[in-house]
Short mmCIF file of C-alpha atoms and ligand atoms in Angstrom, two decimals:
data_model
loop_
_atom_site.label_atom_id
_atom_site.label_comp_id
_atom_site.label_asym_id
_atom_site.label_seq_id
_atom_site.Cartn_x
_atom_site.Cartn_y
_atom_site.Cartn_z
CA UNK B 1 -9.90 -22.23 -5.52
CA UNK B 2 -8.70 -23.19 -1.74
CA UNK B 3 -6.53 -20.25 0.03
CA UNK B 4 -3.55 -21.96 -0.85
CA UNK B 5 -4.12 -22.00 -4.77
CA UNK B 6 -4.74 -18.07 -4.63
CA UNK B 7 -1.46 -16.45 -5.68
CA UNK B 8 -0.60 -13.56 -3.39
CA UNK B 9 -0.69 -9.71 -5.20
CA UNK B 10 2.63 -8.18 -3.82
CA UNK B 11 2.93 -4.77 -3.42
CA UNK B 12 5.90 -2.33 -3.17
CA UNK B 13 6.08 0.57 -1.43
CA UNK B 14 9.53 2.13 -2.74
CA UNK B 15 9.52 5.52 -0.37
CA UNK B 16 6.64 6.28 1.65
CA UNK B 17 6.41 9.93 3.32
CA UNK B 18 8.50 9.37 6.83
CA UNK B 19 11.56 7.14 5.88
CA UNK B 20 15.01 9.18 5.07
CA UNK B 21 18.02 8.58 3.43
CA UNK B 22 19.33 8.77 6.80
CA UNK B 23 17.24 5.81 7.26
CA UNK B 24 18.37 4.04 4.29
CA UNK B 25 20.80 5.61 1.51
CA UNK B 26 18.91 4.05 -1.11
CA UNK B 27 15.19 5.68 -0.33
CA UNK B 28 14.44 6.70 -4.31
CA UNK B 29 13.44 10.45 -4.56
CA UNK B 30 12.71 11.49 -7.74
CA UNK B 31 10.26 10.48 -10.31
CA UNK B 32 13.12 8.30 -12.49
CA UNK B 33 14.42 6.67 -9.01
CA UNK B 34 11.05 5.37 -8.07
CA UNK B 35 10.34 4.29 -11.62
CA UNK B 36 13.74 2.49 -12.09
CA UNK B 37 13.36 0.72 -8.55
CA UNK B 38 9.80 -0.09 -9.25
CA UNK B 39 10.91 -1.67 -12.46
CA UNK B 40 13.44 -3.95 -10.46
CA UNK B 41 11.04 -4.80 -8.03
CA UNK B 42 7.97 -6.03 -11.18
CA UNK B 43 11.31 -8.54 -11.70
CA UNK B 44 11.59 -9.55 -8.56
CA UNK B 45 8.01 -10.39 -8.66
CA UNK B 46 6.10 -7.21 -7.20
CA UNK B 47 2.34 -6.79 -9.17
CA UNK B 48 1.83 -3.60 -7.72
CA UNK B 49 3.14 -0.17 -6.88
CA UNK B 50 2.11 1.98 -3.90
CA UNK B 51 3.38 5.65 -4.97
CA UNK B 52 4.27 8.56 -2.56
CA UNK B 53 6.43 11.44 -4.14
CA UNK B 54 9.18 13.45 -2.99
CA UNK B 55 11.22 17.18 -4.20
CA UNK B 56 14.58 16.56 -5.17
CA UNK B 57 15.80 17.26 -1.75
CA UNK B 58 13.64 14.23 -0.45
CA UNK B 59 11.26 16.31 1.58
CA UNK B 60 7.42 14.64 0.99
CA UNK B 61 5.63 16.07 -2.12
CA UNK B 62 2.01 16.47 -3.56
CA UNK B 63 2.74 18.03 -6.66
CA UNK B 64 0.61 16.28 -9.39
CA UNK B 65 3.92 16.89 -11.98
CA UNK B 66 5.51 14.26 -9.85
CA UNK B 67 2.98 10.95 -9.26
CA UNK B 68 2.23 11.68 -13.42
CA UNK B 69 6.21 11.60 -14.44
CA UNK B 70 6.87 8.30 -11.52
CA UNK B 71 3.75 6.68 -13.56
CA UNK B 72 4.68 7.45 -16.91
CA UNK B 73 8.30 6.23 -16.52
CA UNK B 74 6.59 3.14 -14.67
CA UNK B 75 4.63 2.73 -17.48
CA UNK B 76 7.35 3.38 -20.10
CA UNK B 77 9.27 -0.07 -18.10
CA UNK B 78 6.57 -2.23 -16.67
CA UNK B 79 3.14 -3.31 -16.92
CA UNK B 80 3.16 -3.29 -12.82
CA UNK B 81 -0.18 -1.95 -11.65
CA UNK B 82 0.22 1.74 -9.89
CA UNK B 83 -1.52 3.04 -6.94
CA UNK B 84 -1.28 6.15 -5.58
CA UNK B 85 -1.20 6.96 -1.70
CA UNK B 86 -4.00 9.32 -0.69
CA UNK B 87 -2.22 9.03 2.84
CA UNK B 88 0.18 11.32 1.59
CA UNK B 89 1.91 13.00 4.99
CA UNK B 90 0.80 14.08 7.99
CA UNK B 91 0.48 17.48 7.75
CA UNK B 92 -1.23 17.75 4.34
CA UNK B 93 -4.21 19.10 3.94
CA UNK B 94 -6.84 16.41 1.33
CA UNK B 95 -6.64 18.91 -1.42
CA UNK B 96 -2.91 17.91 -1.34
CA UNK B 97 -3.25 14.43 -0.59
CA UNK B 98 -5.91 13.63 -3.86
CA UNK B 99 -3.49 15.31 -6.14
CA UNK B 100 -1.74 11.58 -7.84
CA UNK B 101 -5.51 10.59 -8.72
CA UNK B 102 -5.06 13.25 -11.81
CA UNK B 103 -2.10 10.86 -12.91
CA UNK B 104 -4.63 8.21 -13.27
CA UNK B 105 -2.81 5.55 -11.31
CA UNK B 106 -5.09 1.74 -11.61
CA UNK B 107 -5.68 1.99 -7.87
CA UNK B 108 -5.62 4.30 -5.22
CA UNK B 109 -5.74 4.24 -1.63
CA UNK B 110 -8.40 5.49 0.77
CA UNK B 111 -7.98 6.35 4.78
CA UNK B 112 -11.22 5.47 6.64
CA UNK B 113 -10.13 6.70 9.92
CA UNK B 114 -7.93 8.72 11.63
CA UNK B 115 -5.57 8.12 14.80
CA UNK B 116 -2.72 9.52 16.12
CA UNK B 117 0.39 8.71 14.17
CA UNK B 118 3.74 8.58 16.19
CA UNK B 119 3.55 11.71 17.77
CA UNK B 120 1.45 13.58 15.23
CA UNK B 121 -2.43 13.22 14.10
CA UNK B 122 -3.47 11.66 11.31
CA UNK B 123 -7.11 12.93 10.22
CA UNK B 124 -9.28 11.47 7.35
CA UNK B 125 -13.09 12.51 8.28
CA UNK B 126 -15.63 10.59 6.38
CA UNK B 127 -16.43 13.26 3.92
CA UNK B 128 -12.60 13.21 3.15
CA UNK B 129 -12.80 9.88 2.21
CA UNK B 130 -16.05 10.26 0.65
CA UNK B 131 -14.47 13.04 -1.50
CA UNK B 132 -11.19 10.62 -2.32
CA UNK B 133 -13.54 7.88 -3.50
CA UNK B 134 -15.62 10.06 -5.75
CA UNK B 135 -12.93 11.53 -7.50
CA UNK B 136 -11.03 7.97 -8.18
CA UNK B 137 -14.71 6.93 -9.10
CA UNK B 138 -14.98 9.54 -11.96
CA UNK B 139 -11.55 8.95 -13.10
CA UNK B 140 -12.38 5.17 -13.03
CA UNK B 141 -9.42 4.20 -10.50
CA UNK B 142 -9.66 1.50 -8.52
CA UNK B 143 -9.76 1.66 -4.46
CA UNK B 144 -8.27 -0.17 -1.79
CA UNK B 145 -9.46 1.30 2.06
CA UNK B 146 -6.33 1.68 4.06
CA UNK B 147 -6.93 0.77 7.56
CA UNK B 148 -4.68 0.79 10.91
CA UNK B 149 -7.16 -0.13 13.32
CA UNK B 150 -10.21 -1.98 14.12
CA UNK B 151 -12.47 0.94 13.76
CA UNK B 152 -11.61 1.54 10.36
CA UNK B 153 -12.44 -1.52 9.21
CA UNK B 154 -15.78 -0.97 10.61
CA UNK B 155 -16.11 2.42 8.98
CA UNK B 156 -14.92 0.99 5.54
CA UNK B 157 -17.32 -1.76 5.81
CA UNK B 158 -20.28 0.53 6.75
CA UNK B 159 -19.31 2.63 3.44
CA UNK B 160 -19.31 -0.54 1.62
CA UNK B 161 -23.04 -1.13 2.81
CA UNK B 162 -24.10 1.64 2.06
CA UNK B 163 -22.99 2.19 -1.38
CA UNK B 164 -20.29 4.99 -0.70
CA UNK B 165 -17.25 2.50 -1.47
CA UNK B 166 -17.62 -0.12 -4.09
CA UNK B 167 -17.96 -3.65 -3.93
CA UNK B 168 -15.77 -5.79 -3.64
CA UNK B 169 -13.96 -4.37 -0.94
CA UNK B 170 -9.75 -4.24 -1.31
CA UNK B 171 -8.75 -4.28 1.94
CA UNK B 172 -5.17 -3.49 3.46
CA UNK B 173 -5.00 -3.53 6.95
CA UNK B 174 -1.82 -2.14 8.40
CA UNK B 175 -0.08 -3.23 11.45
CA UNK B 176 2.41 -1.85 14.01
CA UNK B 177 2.48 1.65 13.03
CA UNK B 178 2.69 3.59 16.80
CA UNK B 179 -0.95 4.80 17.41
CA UNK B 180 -2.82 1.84 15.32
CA UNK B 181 -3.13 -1.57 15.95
CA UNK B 182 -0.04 -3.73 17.29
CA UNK B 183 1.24 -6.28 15.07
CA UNK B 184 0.21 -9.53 16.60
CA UNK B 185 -1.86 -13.05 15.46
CA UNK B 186 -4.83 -11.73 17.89
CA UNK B 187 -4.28 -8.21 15.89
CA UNK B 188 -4.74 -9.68 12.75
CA UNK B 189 -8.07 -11.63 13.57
CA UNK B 190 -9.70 -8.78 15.12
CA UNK B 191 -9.10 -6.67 11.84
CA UNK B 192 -10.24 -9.32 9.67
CA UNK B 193 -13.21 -10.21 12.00
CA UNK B 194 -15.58 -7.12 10.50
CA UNK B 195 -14.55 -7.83 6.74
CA UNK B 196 -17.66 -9.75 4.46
CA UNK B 197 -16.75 -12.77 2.82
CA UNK B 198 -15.31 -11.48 -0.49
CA UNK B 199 -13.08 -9.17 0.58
CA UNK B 200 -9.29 -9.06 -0.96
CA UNK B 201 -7.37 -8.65 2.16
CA UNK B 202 -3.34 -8.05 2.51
CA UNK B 203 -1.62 -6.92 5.35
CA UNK B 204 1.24 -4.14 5.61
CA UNK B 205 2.66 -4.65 9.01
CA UNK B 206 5.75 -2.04 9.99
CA UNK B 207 8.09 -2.84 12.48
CA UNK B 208 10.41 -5.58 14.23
CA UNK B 209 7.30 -7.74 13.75
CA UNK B 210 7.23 -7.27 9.79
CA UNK B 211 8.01 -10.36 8.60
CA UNK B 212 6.39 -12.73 11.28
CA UNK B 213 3.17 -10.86 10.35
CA UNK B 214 3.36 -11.18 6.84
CA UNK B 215 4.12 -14.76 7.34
CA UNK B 216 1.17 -15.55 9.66
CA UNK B 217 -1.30 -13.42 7.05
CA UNK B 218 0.36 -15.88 4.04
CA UNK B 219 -0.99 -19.00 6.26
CA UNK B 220 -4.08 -17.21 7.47
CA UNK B 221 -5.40 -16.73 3.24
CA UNK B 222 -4.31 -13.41 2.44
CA UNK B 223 -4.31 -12.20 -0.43
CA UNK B 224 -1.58 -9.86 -0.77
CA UNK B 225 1.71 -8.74 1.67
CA UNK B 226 3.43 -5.09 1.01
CA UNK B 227 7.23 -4.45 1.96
CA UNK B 228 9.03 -1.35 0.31
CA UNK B 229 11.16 1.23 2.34
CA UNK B 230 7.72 3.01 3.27
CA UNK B 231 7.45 0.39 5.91
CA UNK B 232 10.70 -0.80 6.66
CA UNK B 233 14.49 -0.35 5.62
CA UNK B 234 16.26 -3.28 6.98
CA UNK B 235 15.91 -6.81 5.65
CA UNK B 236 17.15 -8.64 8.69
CA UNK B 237 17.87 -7.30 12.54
CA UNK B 238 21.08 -4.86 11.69
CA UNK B 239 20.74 -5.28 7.83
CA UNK B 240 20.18 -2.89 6.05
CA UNK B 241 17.99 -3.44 2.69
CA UNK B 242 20.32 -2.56 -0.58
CA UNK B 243 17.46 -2.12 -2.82
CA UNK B 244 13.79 -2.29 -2.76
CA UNK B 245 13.55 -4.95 -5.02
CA UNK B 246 15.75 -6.79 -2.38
CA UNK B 247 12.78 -6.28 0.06
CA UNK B 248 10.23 -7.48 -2.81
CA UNK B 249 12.42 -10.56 -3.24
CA UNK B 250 12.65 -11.54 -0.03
CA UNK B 251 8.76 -11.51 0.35
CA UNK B 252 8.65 -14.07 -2.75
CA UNK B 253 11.13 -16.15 -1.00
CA UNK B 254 8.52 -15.85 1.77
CA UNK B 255 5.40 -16.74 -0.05
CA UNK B 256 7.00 -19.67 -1.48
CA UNK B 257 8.05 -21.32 1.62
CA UNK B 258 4.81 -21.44 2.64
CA UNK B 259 3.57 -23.10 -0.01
CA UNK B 260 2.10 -19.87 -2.08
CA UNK B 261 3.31 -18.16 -5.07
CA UNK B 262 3.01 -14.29 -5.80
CA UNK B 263 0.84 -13.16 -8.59
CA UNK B 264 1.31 -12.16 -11.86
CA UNK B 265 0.89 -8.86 -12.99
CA UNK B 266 -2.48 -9.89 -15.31
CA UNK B 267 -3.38 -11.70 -12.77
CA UNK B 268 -3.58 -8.84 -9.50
CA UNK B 269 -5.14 -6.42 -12.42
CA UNK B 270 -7.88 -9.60 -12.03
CA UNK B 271 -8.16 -9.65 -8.33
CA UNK B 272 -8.23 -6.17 -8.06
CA UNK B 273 -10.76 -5.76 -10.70
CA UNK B 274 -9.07 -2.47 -12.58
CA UNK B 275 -9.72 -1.83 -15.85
CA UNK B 276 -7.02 -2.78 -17.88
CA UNK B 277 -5.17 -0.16 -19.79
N1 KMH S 301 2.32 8.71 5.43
C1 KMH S 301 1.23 8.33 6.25
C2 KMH S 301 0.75 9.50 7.06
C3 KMH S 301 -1.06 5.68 2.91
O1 KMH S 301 -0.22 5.91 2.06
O2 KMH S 301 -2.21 5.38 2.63
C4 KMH S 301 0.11 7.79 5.49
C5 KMH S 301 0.40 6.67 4.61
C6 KMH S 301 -0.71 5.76 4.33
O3 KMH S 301 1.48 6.49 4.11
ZN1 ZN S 302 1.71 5.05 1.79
#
């Protein structure tokens, strides 16, 4: 298959830990928003589901009751593939951030660095990530190593070597967020520089730069793009997004003029190698 043939796993990210309803009126809170706006955006064409959770009152949540009611409406709607953030919010402690892996999401994510993060600190120590992948490991969920700068992608591929994350690697490398990596072409090839042939690669970029970045990742092979309010609320300069799944199809509209098409459903649960349920 030539990069062009490969469809492209997109990935929604419906509220993230940071963005407000301030921000954007429609950020889904509870467990029956996210599930009905992840259900709109499998429609639109999304394969995949990156969960944070919030209280009613939108603040950021870890309690397990929450990631296991969002995936079991999900679930209830859509066959879309769910992955829980193990990114969580700054100022949680691990314990907090592991707690969706108990809702036995397909995939989770895993930090292999820290950084600052805006103004605040962002910490994931090896044997934090160490302890994320063991416990998606024994609760057979897949992983994909979240990474916002160069050295991460080192760090994930040295786990990868040495047996502490599995092979294949899921990669997605995240650009623009203040204290990581900009969001530029050079950006992109110096993140994808340490990754072995193999490797499914997307991109999450944040930012003014968003959609030029997920653009020049479409052209450059990759093999999945993530919008969702968690990285962005607007859909133009000045326009605000009405829905997630308006984010999710404006990505599609993306892929396919440049000459890809997004992936089914069976077939990201392929190139992402979960089990299937
Ligand atoms: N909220 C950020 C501190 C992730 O989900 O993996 C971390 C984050 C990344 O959102
Ligand atoms: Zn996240």
């Amino acid at each position: 298959m030539t990069w062009d043939e490969l469809p492209v796993v997109l990935t929604v990210a419906p509220t993230g830990a940071e963005v407000t309803r301030a921000d954007n009126p429609a950020l889904p809170h509870t467990p029956g928003e996210i599930a009905a706006e992840v259900t709109e955006c499998a429609e639109a064409g999304a394969s995949v589901c990156h969960l944070h959770v919030r209280e009613d009152d939108g603040s950021p949540s870890s309690r397990p009751e929450l990631f296991e009611k969002a995936i079991e409406l999900i679930r209830e709607r859509s066959p879309i593939m769910t992955m829980v953030s193990t990114g969580g919010a700054v100022w949680m402690s691990i314990e907090e951030r592991i707690t969706g892996l108990e809702a036995r999401p397909d995939l989770a994510g895993v930090e292999t660095g820290s950084m600052n993060f805006g103004e605040d600190l962002f910490v994931t120590s090896p044997p934090d990530a160490r302890r994320v992948i063991q416990r998606a490991t024994e609760l057979g969920i897949g992983l994909e190593a979240e990474m916002f700068d160069v050295g991460h992608v080192v760090q994930a591929v040295r786990m990868l070597e040495r047996g502490e994350l599995p092979a294949p690697l899921r990669a997605n490398l995240v650009f623009g967020v203040p204290g990581g990596i900009d969001a530029t072409p050079e950006a992109l090839e110096a993140m994808l520089r340490p990754l072995p042939a193999g490797t499914h690669w997307s991109i999450t970029a944040v930012g003014r730069h968003q959609r030029r970045m997920l653009a020049l990742a479409i052209l450059r092979g990759a093999g999945g793009v993530r919008v969702g309010f968690e990285d962005g609320v607007y859909l133009r300069r000045g326009v605000l997004a009405s829905s997630n799944a308006e984010l999710v199809a404006d990505a599609r509209t993306l892929i396919e003029m440049l000459g890809r098409r997004p992936a089914t459903i069976d077939e990201a649960r392929e190139l992402l190698a979960s089990p299937v349920r």
